[in-house]
Amino acid sequence: MSGAKPRESWLSTTDRLAPLLMLAPATIFTLLMIGFPFVYAGYLSLHKLTLGSPTPPVFIGLDNFIKALDDPVFWTALRVNLFLYAVGLILELVLGTYIGILLGQQLRGVAIARVLAVFPAVIPSVAIGLVFVQMFDPAQGLFNFALRAFGQRPLAWLAAPNTVLQSILLVEVWQWTPFIALIVMGAMQTLPTEPYEAAVIDGASGFQILRYLTLPMLRPAIVVAAMLRTVDLMRIFDSVYIMTQGGPINSSMTLNVYAFTQGFLFSQFGYASAIMLVLLGLTVIASASLGALRRRSGV
Amino acid sequence: MKRLNWRGALGKMFVYLQIILMLFLILFPILWMVLSSFRYNVDITAYPPKLIAPVTGENYVNLVQTNNFGRIAVNSVIIVTGSTLLGMFLGVPAAYAAARFKKQNWAFLILLARMSPGILFLIPWYMVALAVQMTDNYITLILTHTVITMPVIVWLMISFFEELPPEMEESAMMDGCSRFQVLRLIAIPLAVPGIAVSAILSFIFSWNYFLFALVLAGFKTMPLTVAAFQFIGTSAVNWGGLMAAATVISVPPMILTMFLQRWLVRGLTAGAVKG
């Protein structure tokens, strides 16, 4: 409290405690619901325990982490995670920026398009998963009908190891590109008009305006979007679990789905916690590098 | 000049063309979902796919009659309402304090929930809930969903409170109001639009959240999202029923989003923009 002493002179001494009291419930809630589980997960990651058995957790040091190094599924999951993160982020950023610029313009009727375009990002991923499972169906699905109509061979989509990741990526990009578009649209509304007027007077082409004016001015918003998506793409769970549960033969397993399986299907809570701590570490590294990029570019 | 206008008109048409194509790609799966939910299974899986097919409400009737969806919908409403109210109760005073006393750094603490993979918390929650026999319990689900709703509410409300002019609050305090009275009698009434936006967004977030209830809910408390997911296994060929379930869980967030368009960016990016 001493460091953050309020400057307002009219503040009476009895009110000095008010900010602390106002912050207290939320703080206590956060400590109980996140702080304690966080510490407990750290504790679990260093132990072996079997749920329901009378034996207490056995301290095994870093064995759970070492086990991961020897676990081929862990490495598969890590690769899948990084693939979905890197490719997903790039596709979503490019397409999202494009759509955001498109819908950020002042045009008649575009307001309705803005509302409709964000629907994928606000409906439950379960609904999205169900629709795409139906459309990906090898025998009856719409996607294979379209392929056949264009004279292409039908694909197994989610059912084959060599197409499942691209299929999940398709859903992920479809669902979350609108989210990036939304952020870019928001930033478009706040751009100043003067540079554009000057550019038009100077005879700049549309492409030059986009390249040297709009995109640089949108960069802060795009970096923010990238950071938010980093956190979510790294812990991708819903779409994978709903559509494939990591299959076929672990080919779409992510660290999150793997930890879920280890924890809640096989009761390996220590190992699952260790996997999640590794994932958290990776997410922190990825966000921190984007944060450094953000500071370096002065945004 | 005339030529330039002509070029401008053509350019505009090109922009509209891109928008229409993009909207088609974005909306097609949602349209397909809603359309299929009103069709018979033979028509959904027909080859070639049918553009026009007989319409039926039987999927929705079956959903309610054989799958207890009414009860499950009530579960969703209880969890979502509970976690929104609790998030408000905890988050609004905290946001006020953070806005007025410049304690945004404190608010970053609760953003940790957004950074961490949910399964990390879910494992300890599950073990504790088992130990105290509180799995399949509304209170457990409301508490865990509040981890999702509260950060959204706090960050949105910080920006709403920051926009309120402090003069009215200062004069009320000179008239002898305590800080808490100022919050209750002046700041909160002025921030009603912000509170409405926070409530709607927190409703959508809680409504859509899948993971926690997947583990912690049981037969008694299962919300719509988890029920719809379980439905895949039990009726894998009943596409009409699945699409009806998917439509039921998608419509409320879509309707709420329409009211909220201006605020959506702020809500979804809450906390990250200022960092």
XYZ file of C-alpha atoms in Angstrom:
574
model
C 0.000 0.000 0.000
C 2.824 2.409 0.887
C 4.146 2.593 -2.653
C 0.766 3.131 -4.219
C -0.441 5.833 -1.865
C -3.297 7.676 -3.532
C -2.513 11.227 -4.477
C -6.029 12.586 -4.061
C -5.919 15.012 -1.159
C -9.648 14.726 -0.482
C -9.281 11.086 0.325
C -10.109 10.525 3.988
C -8.062 8.100 6.037
C -10.953 5.681 6.447
C -11.213 5.462 2.692
C -7.570 4.568 2.347
C -8.467 0.929 2.751
C -11.285 1.062 0.213
C -9.224 0.127 -2.852
C -7.736 -2.826 -1.011
C -11.157 -3.990 0.101
C -12.483 -3.654 -3.425
C -9.626 -5.672 -4.852
C -9.680 -8.281 -2.101
C -12.549 -10.548 -3.255
C -11.232 -10.858 -6.806
C -7.704 -11.396 -5.516
C -8.725 -14.083 -3.050
C -10.792 -15.792 -5.739
C -7.838 -15.742 -8.150
C -5.443 -17.095 -5.551
C -7.814 -19.906 -4.627
C -8.856 -20.847 -8.144
C -5.580 -20.293 -9.994
C -2.744 -19.679 -7.555
C -3.330 -22.759 -5.471
C -3.998 -25.131 -8.419
C -0.899 -23.764 -10.125
C 1.289 -24.627 -7.151
C -0.493 -27.934 -6.700
C 0.071 -28.823 -10.356
C 3.761 -28.110 -9.822
C 3.698 -30.447 -6.829
C 1.873 -33.134 -8.819
C 4.366 -32.908 -11.671
C 7.082 -34.075 -9.266
C 5.040 -37.008 -7.983
C 3.628 -40.283 -9.101
C 0.156 -40.974 -7.870
C -2.703 -43.256 -8.665
C -6.093 -41.801 -8.181
C -8.383 -43.753 -5.912
C -5.632 -45.921 -4.499
C -4.823 -45.553 -0.790
C -1.102 -44.996 -1.446
C -0.112 -41.355 -1.102
C 1.717 -39.577 -3.934
C 5.325 -40.721 -4.249
C 7.965 -38.077 -4.825
C 9.859 -38.920 -8.000
C 11.680 -35.672 -8.723
C 11.881 -34.831 -12.404
C 10.982 -38.335 -13.565
C 7.738 -37.160 -15.176
C 9.659 -34.660 -17.283
C 12.324 -37.238 -18.156
C 9.582 -39.675 -19.063
C 8.284 -37.152 -21.580
C 11.674 -37.073 -23.323
C 11.427 -40.825 -23.880
C 7.772 -40.770 -24.876
C 7.263 -40.818 -28.664
C 3.677 -39.570 -28.304
C 4.950 -36.533 -26.396
C 7.218 -35.655 -29.321
C 4.438 -36.260 -31.826
C 2.193 -33.964 -29.816
C 4.891 -31.308 -29.595
C 5.392 -31.392 -33.365
C 1.643 -31.214 -33.992
C 1.389 -28.305 -31.557
C 4.155 -26.344 -33.230
C 2.841 -27.112 -36.725
C -0.679 -25.967 -35.886
C 0.699 -22.902 -34.112
C 3.091 -21.744 -36.824
C 0.976 -22.484 -39.891
C -2.272 -21.521 -38.192
C -0.911 -18.200 -36.957
C 0.492 -17.191 -40.352
C -2.678 -18.126 -42.248
C -4.941 -16.452 -39.717
C -2.860 -13.266 -39.653
C -2.698 -12.928 -43.432
C -6.354 -13.748 -44.068
C -7.556 -11.884 -40.980
C -5.695 -8.725 -41.938
C -7.074 -8.951 -45.462
C -10.661 -9.369 -44.250
C -10.186 -6.727 -41.573
C -9.007 -4.164 -44.140
C -11.813 -5.154 -46.485
C -14.494 -4.713 -43.823
C -12.822 -1.780 -42.109
C -13.598 0.515 -45.042
C -16.439 2.967 -44.878
C -18.905 1.503 -47.334
C -22.648 1.288 -47.467
C -23.927 -1.974 -46.016
C -20.591 -3.061 -44.676
C -21.791 -2.822 -41.066
C -23.995 -5.884 -41.543
C -21.125 -7.789 -43.098
C -19.004 -6.933 -40.051
C -21.515 -8.528 -37.678
C -22.023 -11.629 -39.825
C -18.311 -12.154 -40.414
C -17.498 -12.646 -36.726
C -20.049 -15.410 -36.154
C -17.501 -18.266 -36.337
C -15.547 -16.740 -33.463
C -18.559 -16.408 -31.147
C -20.361 -19.720 -31.555
C -19.346 -22.757 -29.469
C -16.543 -24.864 -30.884
C -18.710 -27.927 -30.290
C -21.201 -26.672 -32.873
C -18.383 -25.930 -35.281
C -16.849 -29.341 -34.699
C -20.162 -31.083 -35.359
C -20.763 -29.259 -38.632
C -17.286 -29.908 -39.941
C -17.328 -33.578 -38.928
C -20.452 -33.834 -41.045
C -18.941 -31.976 -43.984
C -15.665 -33.945 -43.724
C -17.494 -37.292 -43.776
C -15.676 -39.386 -46.412
C -18.808 -40.994 -47.838
C -21.555 -38.407 -47.455
C -19.728 -35.178 -46.730
C -19.992 -32.049 -48.753
C -16.245 -31.596 -49.178
C -15.838 -34.878 -51.007
C -18.843 -34.107 -53.133
C -17.123 -30.872 -54.151
C -13.875 -32.705 -54.913
C -15.682 -35.237 -57.083
C -17.554 -32.485 -58.854
C -14.185 -31.036 -59.876
C -12.942 -34.445 -60.964
C -10.639 -34.879 -57.960
C -10.228 -38.023 -55.889
C -12.138 -37.895 -52.585
C -10.104 -37.555 -49.364
C -10.489 -39.221 -46.002
C -10.079 -35.777 -44.318
C -10.177 -36.361 -40.545
C -9.926 -40.126 -40.912
C -6.413 -40.406 -42.365
C -3.083 -39.457 -40.724
C -1.862 -37.595 -43.801
C -4.863 -35.264 -44.092
C -6.091 -34.866 -40.535
C -3.835 -31.947 -39.568
C -4.695 -29.942 -42.660
C -8.379 -30.593 -41.984
C -8.097 -29.394 -38.390
C -6.122 -26.402 -39.586
C -8.895 -25.578 -42.040
C -11.446 -25.520 -39.215
C -9.176 -23.558 -36.898
C -8.416 -20.953 -39.550
C -12.074 -20.724 -40.521
C -13.104 -20.216 -36.893
C -10.451 -17.726 -35.773
C -9.559 -15.661 -38.836
C -12.689 -13.575 -38.152
C -11.329 -12.850 -34.682
C -8.188 -11.277 -36.159
C -10.321 -9.507 -38.741
C -12.353 -8.059 -35.871
C -9.259 -6.616 -34.203
C -7.983 -5.198 -37.501
C -11.429 -3.711 -38.232
C -11.371 -2.044 -34.835
C -7.934 -0.589 -35.575
C -9.076 0.597 -39.011
C -11.720 2.774 -37.360
C -9.057 4.607 -35.390
C -6.641 5.355 -38.229
C -6.093 9.066 -38.928
C -7.310 10.364 -42.303
C -4.619 13.003 -42.926
C -1.885 10.640 -44.179
C -4.358 9.227 -46.688
C -5.288 12.658 -47.989
C -1.625 13.524 -48.343
C -0.915 10.249 -50.120
C -3.744 10.774 -52.595
C -2.487 14.299 -53.358
C 0.995 12.875 -53.900
C -0.502 10.461 -56.406
C 0.168 7.239 -54.504
C -1.381 4.095 -55.957
C -3.802 1.960 -54.013
C -1.163 -0.681 -53.530
C 1.403 1.851 -52.297
C -1.114 3.227 -49.803
C -1.761 -0.276 -48.506
C 1.911 -1.183 -48.355
C 3.354 2.019 -46.892
C 0.447 3.488 -44.949
C -2.272 1.078 -43.891
C -0.196 -1.976 -43.031
C 2.431 -0.107 -40.965
C -0.306 1.733 -39.070
C -2.125 -1.530 -38.419
C 0.981 -3.267 -37.158
C 0.320 -2.709 -33.429
C -3.126 -4.276 -33.751
C -1.756 -7.207 -35.743
C 0.917 -7.859 -33.125
C -1.727 -7.822 -30.384
C -3.831 -10.259 -32.383
C -0.786 -12.475 -32.883
C -0.135 -12.535 -29.138
C -3.718 -13.453 -28.307
C -3.748 -16.176 -30.939
C -0.391 -17.509 -29.759
C -1.796 -18.201 -26.340
C -4.882 -19.891 -27.769
C -3.227 -21.828 -30.596
C -0.573 -23.255 -28.292
C -3.181 -24.744 -26.007
C -5.477 -25.832 -28.831
C -7.931 -28.340 -27.431
C -11.587 -27.964 -28.361
C -11.497 -28.498 -32.117
C -9.018 -31.377 -31.905
C -10.745 -33.147 -29.059
C -14.200 -32.714 -30.547
C -13.293 -33.847 -34.062
C -10.544 -36.469 -33.629
C -9.520 -36.791 -29.960
C -5.945 -36.885 -31.218
C -6.440 -39.662 -33.737
C -6.121 -41.442 -36.033
C -3.134 -43.168 -34.369
C -2.084 -40.013 -32.519
C -1.549 -38.136 -35.781
C -3.470 -35.087 -34.544
C -2.421 -35.358 -30.892
C -1.555 -32.013 -29.309
C 0.077 -31.544 -25.905
C -3.200 -30.336 -24.451
C -5.181 -33.317 -25.727
C -2.389 -35.660 -24.665
C -2.354 -34.270 -21.131
C -6.127 -34.527 -21.023
C -5.952 -38.167 -22.093
C -3.147 -39.001 -19.662
C -4.916 -37.252 -16.811
C -8.570 -38.018 -17.205
C -8.501 -41.302 -19.073
C -5.444 -42.962 -17.513
C -5.355 -41.101 -14.170
C -1.700 -40.126 -14.710
C -2.135 -36.758 -13.039
C 1.536 -36.235 -12.293
C 2.577 -36.873 -15.868
C -0.298 -34.770 -17.242
C 0.721 -31.852 -15.006
C 4.312 -32.127 -16.189
C 3.179 -31.994 -19.843
C 1.062 -28.936 -19.120
C 3.957 -27.149 -17.430
C 6.104 -27.791 -20.504
C 3.326 -26.362 -22.672
C 3.001 -23.327 -20.418
C 6.748 -22.785 -20.714
C 6.544 -22.942 -24.518
C 3.616 -20.514 -24.544
C 5.496 -18.061 -22.343
C 8.530 -18.240 -24.645
C 6.388 -17.701 -27.751
C 4.504 -14.772 -26.202
C 7.681 -13.231 -24.846
C 9.334 -13.289 -28.277
C 6.293 -11.579 -29.761
C 6.363 -9.110 -26.869
C 10.001 -8.327 -27.601
C 9.117 -7.826 -31.252
C 6.340 -5.511 -30.153
C 8.623 -3.372 -28.013
C 11.385 -3.300 -30.612
C 9.030 -2.028 -33.280
C 7.935 0.610 -30.794
C 4.267 -0.223 -30.732
C -12.224 13.385 -63.624
C -15.032 11.395 -65.143
C -12.688 8.525 -65.871
C -11.505 8.548 -62.278
C -15.072 8.207 -60.989
C -15.669 5.347 -63.328
C -12.574 3.675 -61.999
C -13.780 4.370 -58.490
C -17.125 2.721 -59.162
C -15.443 -0.306 -60.627
C -13.101 -0.491 -57.648
C -16.054 -0.355 -55.304
C -17.759 -3.170 -57.139
C -14.595 -5.220 -56.836
C -14.512 -4.583 -53.085
C -18.155 -5.643 -52.739
C -17.448 -8.746 -54.775
C -14.642 -9.716 -52.409
C -16.862 -9.060 -49.384
C -19.647 -11.240 -50.771
C -17.280 -14.084 -51.591
C -15.688 -13.852 -48.148
C -19.058 -13.793 -46.388
C -20.116 -16.851 -48.355
C -17.038 -18.779 -47.225
C -17.473 -17.660 -43.625
C -21.197 -18.235 -43.375
C -21.620 -21.344 -45.475
C -20.914 -23.900 -42.695
C -23.288 -22.048 -40.368
C -26.002 -21.936 -43.024
C -25.416 -25.610 -43.750
C -25.809 -26.378 -40.051
C -29.088 -24.480 -39.694
C -30.437 -25.819 -42.987
C -29.569 -29.418 -42.107
C -31.196 -29.094 -38.716
C -34.538 -28.674 -40.469
C -34.113 -31.626 -42.812
C -34.680 -35.349 -42.753
C -31.562 -37.500 -42.501
C -32.094 -38.993 -45.962
C -31.908 -35.514 -47.447
C -28.833 -34.426 -45.467
C -26.817 -37.401 -46.673
C -28.293 -37.513 -50.176
C -25.897 -37.718 -53.070
C -25.655 -35.358 -54.851
C -26.439 -32.921 -52.001
C -29.845 -31.335 -52.252
C -30.207 -27.605 -52.375
C -33.930 -27.803 -51.867
C -35.422 -30.444 -49.590
C -38.562 -30.895 -47.513
C -38.491 -28.989 -44.245
C -39.172 -30.678 -40.918
C -39.104 -29.726 -37.265
C -38.760 -33.334 -36.142
C -35.069 -33.023 -35.241
C -35.895 -30.368 -32.682
C -38.886 -32.294 -31.365
C -36.730 -35.398 -30.928
C -34.039 -33.356 -29.238
C -36.435 -32.159 -26.570
C -38.384 -35.398 -26.217
C -35.713 -38.068 -26.198
C -32.594 -36.288 -25.050
C -33.830 -34.217 -22.181
C -32.507 -31.081 -23.829
C -34.825 -28.803 -21.891
C -33.241 -29.887 -18.638
C -29.751 -29.587 -20.125
C -30.516 -26.093 -21.396
C -31.541 -25.135 -17.865
C -28.156 -26.428 -16.650
C -26.413 -24.167 -19.139
C -28.455 -21.184 -18.040
C -27.728 -21.856 -14.352
C -23.975 -22.142 -14.931
C -23.756 -19.164 -17.254
C -25.936 -16.902 -15.114
C -24.154 -17.937 -11.947
C -20.676 -17.372 -13.345
C -21.689 -14.037 -14.870
C -23.189 -12.787 -11.595
C -20.252 -14.012 -9.529
C -17.835 -12.534 -12.053
C -19.651 -9.197 -11.731
C -19.703 -9.287 -7.967
C -15.977 -9.968 -7.817
C -14.903 -8.063 -10.899
C -16.773 -4.747 -10.853
C -15.417 -3.382 -7.538
C -11.954 -4.633 -8.453
C -12.125 -2.927 -11.839
C -13.258 0.299 -10.188
C -10.349 0.211 -7.780
C -7.939 -0.639 -10.583
C -9.231 2.246 -12.701
C -9.367 4.885 -9.975
C -6.205 3.973 -8.094
C -4.097 3.014 -11.097
C -3.661 -0.598 -10.141
C -3.712 -2.094 -13.624
C -0.600 -4.088 -12.784
C -2.693 -5.885 -10.269
C -5.220 -6.728 -12.948
C -2.549 -8.485 -14.972
C -2.442 -11.077 -12.251
C -5.870 -12.334 -13.211
C -4.921 -12.406 -16.873
C -2.752 -15.382 -15.968
C -5.896 -17.450 -16.353
C -5.897 -16.471 -19.983
C -2.268 -17.436 -20.505
C -2.269 -20.858 -18.911
C -3.619 -24.068 -20.397
C -6.889 -24.841 -18.645
C -5.975 -28.476 -18.060
C -3.234 -27.328 -15.692
C -5.895 -25.995 -13.299
C -8.426 -28.610 -14.186
C -6.330 -31.472 -12.781
C -6.105 -29.995 -9.264
C -9.722 -28.813 -9.422
C -10.837 -32.294 -10.347
C -8.865 -33.886 -7.511
C -10.198 -31.420 -4.966
C -13.745 -31.774 -6.299
C -13.466 -35.550 -6.015
C -12.105 -35.294 -2.489
C -14.926 -33.052 -1.276
C -17.517 -34.855 -3.459
C -18.353 -31.806 -5.522
C -18.125 -33.127 -9.046
C -21.401 -32.852 -10.928
C -22.210 -29.851 -8.780
C -23.488 -26.457 -9.966
C -21.307 -24.564 -7.500
C -18.153 -26.210 -8.848
C -19.094 -25.391 -12.426
C -20.049 -21.816 -11.589
C -16.762 -21.268 -9.754
C -14.657 -22.681 -12.584
C -16.510 -20.741 -15.261
C -15.981 -17.578 -13.242
C -12.273 -18.034 -13.940
C -13.281 -17.336 -17.556
C -15.825 -14.577 -16.956
C -14.119 -12.498 -14.259
C -11.009 -11.437 -16.230
C -13.195 -10.325 -19.145
C -15.418 -8.327 -16.815
C -12.503 -6.747 -14.948
C -10.708 -5.579 -18.074
C -13.823 -4.284 -19.800
C -14.993 -2.466 -16.689
C -11.588 -0.866 -16.117
C -11.903 0.882 -19.451
C -15.515 1.908 -18.767
C -14.697 3.299 -15.330
C -11.686 5.159 -16.691
C -13.961 6.999 -19.085
C -16.247 8.296 -16.329
C -15.426 11.859 -15.253
C -14.175 11.780 -11.645
C -15.747 15.169 -10.748
C -19.119 13.769 -9.677
C -17.464 11.184 -7.499
C -15.212 13.788 -5.906
C -18.095 16.080 -5.030
C -20.078 13.151 -3.613
C -17.131 12.327 -1.408
C -16.917 15.915 -0.206
C -20.578 15.564 0.714
C -19.588 12.686 2.947
C -20.035 9.620 0.778
C -17.666 6.759 1.425
C -15.774 5.166 -1.437
C -18.168 2.232 -1.415
C -21.184 4.526 -1.537
C -19.609 6.365 -4.449
C -19.159 3.070 -6.254
C -22.689 1.924 -5.541
C -24.570 5.210 -5.958
C -22.602 6.994 -8.672
C -20.025 4.955 -10.556
C -22.076 1.795 -11.120
C -25.238 3.617 -12.285
C -23.131 5.664 -14.713
C -21.419 2.542 -15.977
C -24.628 0.615 -16.704
C -23.912 0.365 -20.451
C -20.503 -1.079 -19.653
C -22.028 -3.501 -17.209
C -24.500 -4.661 -19.831
C -21.715 -5.210 -22.363
C -19.610 -7.092 -19.814
C -22.547 -9.260 -18.834
C -23.339 -10.185 -22.427
C -19.732 -10.967 -23.286
C -19.236 -12.964 -20.146
C -22.463 -14.828 -20.984
C -21.082 -15.737 -24.426
C -17.691 -16.816 -23.039
C -19.227 -18.970 -20.341
C -21.843 -20.409 -22.703
C -19.170 -21.488 -25.198
C -16.689 -22.885 -22.703
C -16.331 -26.605 -23.104
C -13.337 -28.055 -21.289
C -14.167 -27.554 -17.612
C -17.688 -28.949 -17.821
C -16.449 -31.861 -19.923
C -14.615 -33.109 -16.836
C -16.467 -31.619 -13.900
C -20.106 -31.897 -14.972
C -21.975 -35.150 -14.641
C -25.390 -36.405 -15.587
C -27.159 -33.930 -13.314
C -25.375 -30.703 -14.287
C -24.260 -31.277 -17.875
C -24.484 -28.093 -19.986
C -25.523 -27.941 -23.638
C -22.032 -27.925 -25.151
C -20.990 -31.127 -23.396
C -24.346 -32.764 -24.080
C -24.065 -31.923 -27.775
C -20.593 -33.444 -27.810
C -21.722 -36.648 -26.057
C -24.492 -36.823 -28.618
C -21.914 -37.552 -31.385
C -21.132 -40.958 -29.944
C -24.663 -42.004 -29.219
C -26.195 -41.001 -32.536
C -23.382 -40.830 -35.028
C -25.678 -41.273 -37.999
C -28.411 -38.935 -36.819
C -27.003 -35.856 -38.548
C -30.283 -33.998 -38.357
C -30.355 -34.355 -34.582
C -26.706 -33.325 -34.293
C -27.250 -30.267 -36.460
C -30.294 -29.288 -34.417
C -28.201 -29.548 -31.245
C -25.443 -27.492 -32.841
C -27.941 -24.855 -33.931
C -29.503 -24.633 -30.480
C -26.140 -23.894 -28.851
C -25.098 -21.426 -31.562
C -28.138 -19.196 -31.770
C -27.887 -17.383 -28.405
C -24.290 -16.177 -28.942
C -25.091 -15.106 -32.506
C -28.092 -13.052 -31.397
C -26.177 -11.451 -28.522
C -23.269 -10.619 -30.811
C -25.535 -8.521 -32.978
C -26.271 -6.226 -30.040
C -22.672 -5.904 -29.157
C -20.783 -5.405 -32.336
C -19.111 -2.116 -31.374
C -17.874 -3.536 -28.100
C -16.767 -6.917 -29.246
C -13.194 -5.892 -30.034
C -12.764 -4.329 -26.657
C -14.141 -7.358 -24.879
C -12.240 -9.963 -26.811
C -8.921 -8.194 -26.582
C -9.445 -6.937 -23.026
C -6.160 -6.592 -21.238
C -3.938 -7.366 -24.157
C -4.189 -4.045 -25.915
C -2.900 -1.940 -23.074
C -0.111 -4.266 -22.071
